[in-house]
PDB file of C-alpha atoms and ligand atoms in Angstrom:
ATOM      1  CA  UNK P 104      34.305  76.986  -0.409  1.00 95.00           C
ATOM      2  CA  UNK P 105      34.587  79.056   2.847  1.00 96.00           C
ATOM      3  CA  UNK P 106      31.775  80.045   5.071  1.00 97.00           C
ATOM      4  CA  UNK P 107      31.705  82.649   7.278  1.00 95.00           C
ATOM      5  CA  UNK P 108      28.417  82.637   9.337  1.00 96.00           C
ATOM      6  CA  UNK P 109      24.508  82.082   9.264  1.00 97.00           C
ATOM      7  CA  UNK P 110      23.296  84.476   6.677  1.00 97.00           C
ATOM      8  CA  UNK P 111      19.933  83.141   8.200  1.00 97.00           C
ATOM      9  CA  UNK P 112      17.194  80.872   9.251  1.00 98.00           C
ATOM     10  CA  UNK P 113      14.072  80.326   7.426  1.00 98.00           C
ATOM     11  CA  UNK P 114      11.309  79.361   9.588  1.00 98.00           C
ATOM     12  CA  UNK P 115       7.885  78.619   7.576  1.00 98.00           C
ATOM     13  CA  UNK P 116       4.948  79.903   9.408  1.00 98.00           C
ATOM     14  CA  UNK P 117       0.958  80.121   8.014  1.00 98.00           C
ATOM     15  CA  UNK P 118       0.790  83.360   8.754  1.00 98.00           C
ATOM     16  CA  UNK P 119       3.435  86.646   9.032  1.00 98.00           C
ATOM     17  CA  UNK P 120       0.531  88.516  11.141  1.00 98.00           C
ATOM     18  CA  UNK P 121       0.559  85.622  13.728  1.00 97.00           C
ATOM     19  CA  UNK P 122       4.117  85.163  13.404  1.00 98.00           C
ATOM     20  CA  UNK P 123       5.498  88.448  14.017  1.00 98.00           C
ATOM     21  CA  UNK P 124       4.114  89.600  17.412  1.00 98.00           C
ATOM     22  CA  UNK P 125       5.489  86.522  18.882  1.00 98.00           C
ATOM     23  CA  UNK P 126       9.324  87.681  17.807  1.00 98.00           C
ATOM     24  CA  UNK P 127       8.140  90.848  18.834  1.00 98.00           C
ATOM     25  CA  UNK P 128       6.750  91.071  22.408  1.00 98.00           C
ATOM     26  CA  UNK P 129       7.870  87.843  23.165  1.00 97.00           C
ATOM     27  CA  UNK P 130      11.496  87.919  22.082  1.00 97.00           C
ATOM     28  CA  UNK P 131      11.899  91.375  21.637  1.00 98.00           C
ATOM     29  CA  UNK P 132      13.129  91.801  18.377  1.00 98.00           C
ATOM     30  CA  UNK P 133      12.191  94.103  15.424  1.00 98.00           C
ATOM     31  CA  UNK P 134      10.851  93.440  12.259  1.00 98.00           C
ATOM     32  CA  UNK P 135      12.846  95.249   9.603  1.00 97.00           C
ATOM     33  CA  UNK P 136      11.668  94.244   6.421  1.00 97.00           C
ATOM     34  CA  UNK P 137       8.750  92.538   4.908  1.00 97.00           C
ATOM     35  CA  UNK P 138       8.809  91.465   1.393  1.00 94.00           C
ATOM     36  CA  UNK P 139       7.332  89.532  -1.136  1.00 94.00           C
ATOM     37  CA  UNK P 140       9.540  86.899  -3.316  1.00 90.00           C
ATOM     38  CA  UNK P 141       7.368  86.463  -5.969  1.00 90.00           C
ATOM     39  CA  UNK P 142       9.441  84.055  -7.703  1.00 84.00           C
ATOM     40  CA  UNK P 143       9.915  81.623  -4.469  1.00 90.00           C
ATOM     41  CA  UNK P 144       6.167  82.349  -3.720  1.00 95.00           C
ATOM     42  CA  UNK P 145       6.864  83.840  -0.478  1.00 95.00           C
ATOM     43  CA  UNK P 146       6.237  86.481   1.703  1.00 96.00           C
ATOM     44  CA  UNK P 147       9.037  87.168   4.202  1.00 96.00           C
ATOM     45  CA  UNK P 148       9.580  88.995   7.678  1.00 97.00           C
ATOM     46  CA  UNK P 149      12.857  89.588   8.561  1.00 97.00           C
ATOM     47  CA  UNK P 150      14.606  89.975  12.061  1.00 98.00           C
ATOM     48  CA  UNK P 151      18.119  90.411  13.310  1.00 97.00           C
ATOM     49  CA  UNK P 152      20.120  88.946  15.917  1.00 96.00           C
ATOM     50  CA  UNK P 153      24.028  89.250  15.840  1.00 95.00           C
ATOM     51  CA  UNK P 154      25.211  88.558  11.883  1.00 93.00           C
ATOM     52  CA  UNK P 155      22.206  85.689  11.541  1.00 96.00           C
ATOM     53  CA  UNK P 156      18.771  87.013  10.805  1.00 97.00           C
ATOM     54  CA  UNK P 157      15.554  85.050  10.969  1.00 98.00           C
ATOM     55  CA  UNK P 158      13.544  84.973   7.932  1.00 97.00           C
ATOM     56  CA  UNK P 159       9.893  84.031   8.591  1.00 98.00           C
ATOM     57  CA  UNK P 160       8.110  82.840   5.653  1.00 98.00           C
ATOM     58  CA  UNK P 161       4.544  82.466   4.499  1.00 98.00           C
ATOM     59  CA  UNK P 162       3.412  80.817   1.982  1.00 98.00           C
ATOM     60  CA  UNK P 163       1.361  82.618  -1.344  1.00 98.00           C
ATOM     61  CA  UNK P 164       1.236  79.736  -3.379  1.00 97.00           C
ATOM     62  CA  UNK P 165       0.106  76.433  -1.893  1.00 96.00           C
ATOM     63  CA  UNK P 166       1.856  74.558  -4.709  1.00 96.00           C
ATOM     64  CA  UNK P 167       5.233  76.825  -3.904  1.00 97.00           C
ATOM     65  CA  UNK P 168       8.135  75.063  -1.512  1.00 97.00           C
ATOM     66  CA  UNK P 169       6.759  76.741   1.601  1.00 98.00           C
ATOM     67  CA  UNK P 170       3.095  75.829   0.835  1.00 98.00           C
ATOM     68  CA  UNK P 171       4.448  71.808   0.072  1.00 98.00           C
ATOM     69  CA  UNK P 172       6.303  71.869   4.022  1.00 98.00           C
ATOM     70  CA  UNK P 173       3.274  73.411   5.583  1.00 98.00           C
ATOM     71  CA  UNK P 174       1.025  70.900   4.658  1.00 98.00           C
ATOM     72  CA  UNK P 175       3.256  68.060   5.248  1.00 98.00           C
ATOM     73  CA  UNK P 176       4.909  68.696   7.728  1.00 97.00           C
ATOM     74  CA  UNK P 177       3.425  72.189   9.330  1.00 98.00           C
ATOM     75  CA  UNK P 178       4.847  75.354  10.705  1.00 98.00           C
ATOM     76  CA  UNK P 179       8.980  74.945  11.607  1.00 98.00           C
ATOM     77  CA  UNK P 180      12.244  75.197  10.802  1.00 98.00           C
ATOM     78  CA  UNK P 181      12.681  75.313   6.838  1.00 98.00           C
ATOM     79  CA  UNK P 182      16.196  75.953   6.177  1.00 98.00           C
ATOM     80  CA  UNK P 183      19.586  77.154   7.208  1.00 98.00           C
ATOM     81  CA  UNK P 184      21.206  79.906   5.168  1.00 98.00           C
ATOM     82  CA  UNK P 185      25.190  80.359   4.946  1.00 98.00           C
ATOM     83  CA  UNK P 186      26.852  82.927   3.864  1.00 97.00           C
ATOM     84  CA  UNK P 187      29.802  82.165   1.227  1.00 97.00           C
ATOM     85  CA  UNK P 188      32.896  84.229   1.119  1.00 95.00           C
ATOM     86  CA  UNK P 189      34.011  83.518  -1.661  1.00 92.00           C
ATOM     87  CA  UNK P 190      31.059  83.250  -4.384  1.00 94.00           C
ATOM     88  CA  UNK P 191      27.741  80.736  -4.020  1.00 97.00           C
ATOM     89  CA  UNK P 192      28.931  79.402  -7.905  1.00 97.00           C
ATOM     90  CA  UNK P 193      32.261  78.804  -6.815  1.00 96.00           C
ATOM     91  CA  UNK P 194      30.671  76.985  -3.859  1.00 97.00           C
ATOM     92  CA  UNK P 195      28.284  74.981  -6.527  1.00 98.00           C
ATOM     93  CA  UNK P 196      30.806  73.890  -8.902  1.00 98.00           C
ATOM     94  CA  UNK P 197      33.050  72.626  -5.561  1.00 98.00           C
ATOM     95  CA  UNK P 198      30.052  70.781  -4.248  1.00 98.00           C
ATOM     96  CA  UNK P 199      28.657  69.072  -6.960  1.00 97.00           C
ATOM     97  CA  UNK P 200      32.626  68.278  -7.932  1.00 98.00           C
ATOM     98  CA  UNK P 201      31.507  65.916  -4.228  1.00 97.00           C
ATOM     99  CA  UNK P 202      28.265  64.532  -4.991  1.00 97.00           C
ATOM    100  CA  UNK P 203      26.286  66.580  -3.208  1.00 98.00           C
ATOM    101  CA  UNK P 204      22.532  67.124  -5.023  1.00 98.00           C
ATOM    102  CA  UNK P 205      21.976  70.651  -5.985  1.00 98.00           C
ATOM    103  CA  UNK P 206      18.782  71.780  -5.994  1.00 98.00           C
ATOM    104  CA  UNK P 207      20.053  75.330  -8.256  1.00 97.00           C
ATOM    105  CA  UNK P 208      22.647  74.577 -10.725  1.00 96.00           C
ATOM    106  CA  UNK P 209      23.345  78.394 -10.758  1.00 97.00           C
ATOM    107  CA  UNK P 210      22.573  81.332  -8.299  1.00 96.00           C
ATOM    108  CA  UNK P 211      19.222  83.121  -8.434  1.00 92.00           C
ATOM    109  CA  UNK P 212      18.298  86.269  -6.661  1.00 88.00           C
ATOM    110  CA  UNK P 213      16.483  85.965  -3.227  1.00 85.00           C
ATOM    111  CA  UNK P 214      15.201  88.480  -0.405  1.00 82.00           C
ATOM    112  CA  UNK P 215      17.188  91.258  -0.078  1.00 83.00           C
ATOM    113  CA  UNK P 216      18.960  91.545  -3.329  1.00 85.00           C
ATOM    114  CA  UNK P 217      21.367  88.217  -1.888  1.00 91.00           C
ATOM    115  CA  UNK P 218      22.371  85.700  -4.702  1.00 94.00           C
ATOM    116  CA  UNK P 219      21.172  82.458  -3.570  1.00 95.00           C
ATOM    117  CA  UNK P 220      21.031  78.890  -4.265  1.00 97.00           C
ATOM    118  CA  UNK P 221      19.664  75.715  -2.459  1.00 98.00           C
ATOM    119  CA  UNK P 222      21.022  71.974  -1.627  1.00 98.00           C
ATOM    120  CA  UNK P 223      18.990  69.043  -1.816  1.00 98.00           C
ATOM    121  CA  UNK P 224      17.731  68.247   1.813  1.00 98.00           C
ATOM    122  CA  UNK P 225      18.647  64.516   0.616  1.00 97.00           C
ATOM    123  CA  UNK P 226      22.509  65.059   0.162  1.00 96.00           C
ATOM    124  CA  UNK P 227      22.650  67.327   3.365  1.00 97.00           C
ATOM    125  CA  UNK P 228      21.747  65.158   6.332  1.00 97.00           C
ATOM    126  CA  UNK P 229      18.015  66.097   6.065  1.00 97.00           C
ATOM    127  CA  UNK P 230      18.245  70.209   6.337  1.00 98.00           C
ATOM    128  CA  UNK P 231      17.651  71.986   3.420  1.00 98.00           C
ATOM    129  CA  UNK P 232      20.148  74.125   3.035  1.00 98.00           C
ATOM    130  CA  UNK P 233      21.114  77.643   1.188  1.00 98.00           C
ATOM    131  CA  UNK P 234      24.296  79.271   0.144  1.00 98.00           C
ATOM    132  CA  UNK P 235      23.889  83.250   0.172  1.00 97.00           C
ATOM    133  CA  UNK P 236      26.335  86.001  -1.338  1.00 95.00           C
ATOM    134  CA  UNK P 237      25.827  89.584  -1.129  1.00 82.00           C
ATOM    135  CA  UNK P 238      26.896  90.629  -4.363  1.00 76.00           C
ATOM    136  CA  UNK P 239      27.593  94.261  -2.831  1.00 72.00           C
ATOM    137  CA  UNK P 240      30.147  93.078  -0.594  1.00 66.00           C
TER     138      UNK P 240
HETATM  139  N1  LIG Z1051      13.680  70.441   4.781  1.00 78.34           N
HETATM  140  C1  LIG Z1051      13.963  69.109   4.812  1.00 78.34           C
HETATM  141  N2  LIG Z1051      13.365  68.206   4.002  1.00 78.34           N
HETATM  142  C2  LIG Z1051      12.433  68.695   3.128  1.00 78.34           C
HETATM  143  C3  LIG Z1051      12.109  70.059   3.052  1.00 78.34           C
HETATM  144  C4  LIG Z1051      12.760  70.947   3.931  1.00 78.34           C
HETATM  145  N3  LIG Z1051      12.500  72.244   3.914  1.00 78.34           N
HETATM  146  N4  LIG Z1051      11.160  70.228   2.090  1.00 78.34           N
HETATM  147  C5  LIG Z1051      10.903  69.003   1.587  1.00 78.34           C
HETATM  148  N5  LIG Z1051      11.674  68.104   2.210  1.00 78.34           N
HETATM  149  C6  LIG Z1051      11.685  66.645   1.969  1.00 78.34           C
HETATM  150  C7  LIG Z1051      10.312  66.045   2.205  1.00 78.34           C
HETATM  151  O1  LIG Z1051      10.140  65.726   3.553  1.00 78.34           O
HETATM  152  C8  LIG Z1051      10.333  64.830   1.316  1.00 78.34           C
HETATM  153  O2  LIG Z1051      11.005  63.788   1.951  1.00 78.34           O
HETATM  154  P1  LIG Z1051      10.458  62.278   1.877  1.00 78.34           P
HETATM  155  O3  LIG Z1051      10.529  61.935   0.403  1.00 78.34           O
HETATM  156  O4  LIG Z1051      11.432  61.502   2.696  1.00 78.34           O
HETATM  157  O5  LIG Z1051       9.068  62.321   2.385  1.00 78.34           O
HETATM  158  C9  LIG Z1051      11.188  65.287   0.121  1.00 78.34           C
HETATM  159  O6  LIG Z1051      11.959  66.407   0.598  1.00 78.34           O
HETATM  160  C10 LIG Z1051      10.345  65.735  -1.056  1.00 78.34           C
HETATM  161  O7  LIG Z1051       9.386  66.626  -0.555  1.00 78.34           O
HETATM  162  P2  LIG Z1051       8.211  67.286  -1.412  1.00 78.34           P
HETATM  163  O8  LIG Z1051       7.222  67.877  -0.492  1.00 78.34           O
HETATM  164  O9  LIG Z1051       7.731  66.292  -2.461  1.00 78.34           O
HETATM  165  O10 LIG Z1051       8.889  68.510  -2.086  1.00 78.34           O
HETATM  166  P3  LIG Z1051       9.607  68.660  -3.458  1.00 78.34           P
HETATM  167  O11 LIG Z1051      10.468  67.483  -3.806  1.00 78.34           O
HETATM  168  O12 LIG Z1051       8.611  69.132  -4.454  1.00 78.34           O
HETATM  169  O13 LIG Z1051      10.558  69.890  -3.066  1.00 78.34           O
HETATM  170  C11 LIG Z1051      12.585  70.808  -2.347  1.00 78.34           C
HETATM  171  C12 LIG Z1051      11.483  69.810  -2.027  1.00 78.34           C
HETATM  172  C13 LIG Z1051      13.500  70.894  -1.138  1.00 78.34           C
HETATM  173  C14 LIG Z1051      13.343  70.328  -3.592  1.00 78.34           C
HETATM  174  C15 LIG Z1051      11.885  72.195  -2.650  1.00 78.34           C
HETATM  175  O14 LIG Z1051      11.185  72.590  -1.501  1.00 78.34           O
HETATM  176  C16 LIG Z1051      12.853  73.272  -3.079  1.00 78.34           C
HETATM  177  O15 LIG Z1051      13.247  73.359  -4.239  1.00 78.34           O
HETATM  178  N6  LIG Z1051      13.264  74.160  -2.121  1.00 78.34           N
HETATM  179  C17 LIG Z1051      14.168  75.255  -2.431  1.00 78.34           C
HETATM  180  C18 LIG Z1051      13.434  76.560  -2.626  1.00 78.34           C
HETATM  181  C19 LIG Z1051      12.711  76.996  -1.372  1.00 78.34           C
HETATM  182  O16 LIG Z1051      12.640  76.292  -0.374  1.00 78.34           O
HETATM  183  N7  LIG Z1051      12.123  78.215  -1.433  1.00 78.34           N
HETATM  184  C20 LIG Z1051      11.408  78.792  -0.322  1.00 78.34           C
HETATM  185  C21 LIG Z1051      12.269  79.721   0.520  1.00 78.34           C
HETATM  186  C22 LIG Z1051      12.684  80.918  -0.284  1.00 78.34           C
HETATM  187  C23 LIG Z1051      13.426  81.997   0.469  1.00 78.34           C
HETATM  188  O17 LIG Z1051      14.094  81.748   1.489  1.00 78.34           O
HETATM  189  O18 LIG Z1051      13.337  83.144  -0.002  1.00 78.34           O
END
């Protein structure tokens, strides 16, 4: 499998309309994209710095992944994404050839029309972790 960079950073927050001003006047970056991953029961804010973007994320479901970390563990870092050169299944197949615990067997679609699929925090030193392809490149 070959990585190239940080597609992203997912950082769970309770709300987008706290979260964002912060990145904004604080940090001084710009909000590009908000949208809705119904199936990950998410809403999502995206920023760009360099190649790596931060995703913020808010929960919609407190039963979803994001709603389970906030009340456990509150607002933070959530996950690293990377990107995969050279296909997330190809990636899969090589990493679960190694033991590690996948937490998608296959790739799904995520934010931004990226294939994606997650690692098992417990095979990955503790950081839930994403692979990421853009299909269009
Ligand atoms: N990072 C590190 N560890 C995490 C974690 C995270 N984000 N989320 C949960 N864990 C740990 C918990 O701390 C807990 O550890 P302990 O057993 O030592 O206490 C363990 O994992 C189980 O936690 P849980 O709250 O019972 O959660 P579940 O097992 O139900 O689910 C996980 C955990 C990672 C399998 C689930 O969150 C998942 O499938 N995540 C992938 C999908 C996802 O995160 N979607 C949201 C983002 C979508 C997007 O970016 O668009």
């Amino acid at each position: 499998m070959k990585l190239s960079h940080i597609e992203h950073i997912g950082i769970a927050v309770k709300s987008l309309e706290t979260a964002i001003p912060y990145y904004e006047e604080m940090l001084g970056l710009k909000c590009y994209a908000v949208e809705e991953v119904t199936d990950q029961k998410v809403k999502t804010a995206f920023f760009k710095i360099g190649q790596t973007k931060i995703e913020l994320l808010e929960s919609t479901d407190p039963e979803g992944a994001v709603g389970k970390f906030i009340e456990n563990k509150g607002e933070g870092v959530h996950h690293i994404a990377f990107a995969v050169e050279d296909g997330v299944q190809n990636g899969l197949n090589e990493l679960e050839t190694k033991g590690v615990r996948l937490i998608d067997k296959a790739p799904r679609n995520g934010a931004e029309g990226l294939k994606i699929a997650f690692l098992h925090p417990k095979s990955t030193a503790g950081v839930l972790t994403e692979l990421c392809e853009n299909p269009s490149k």
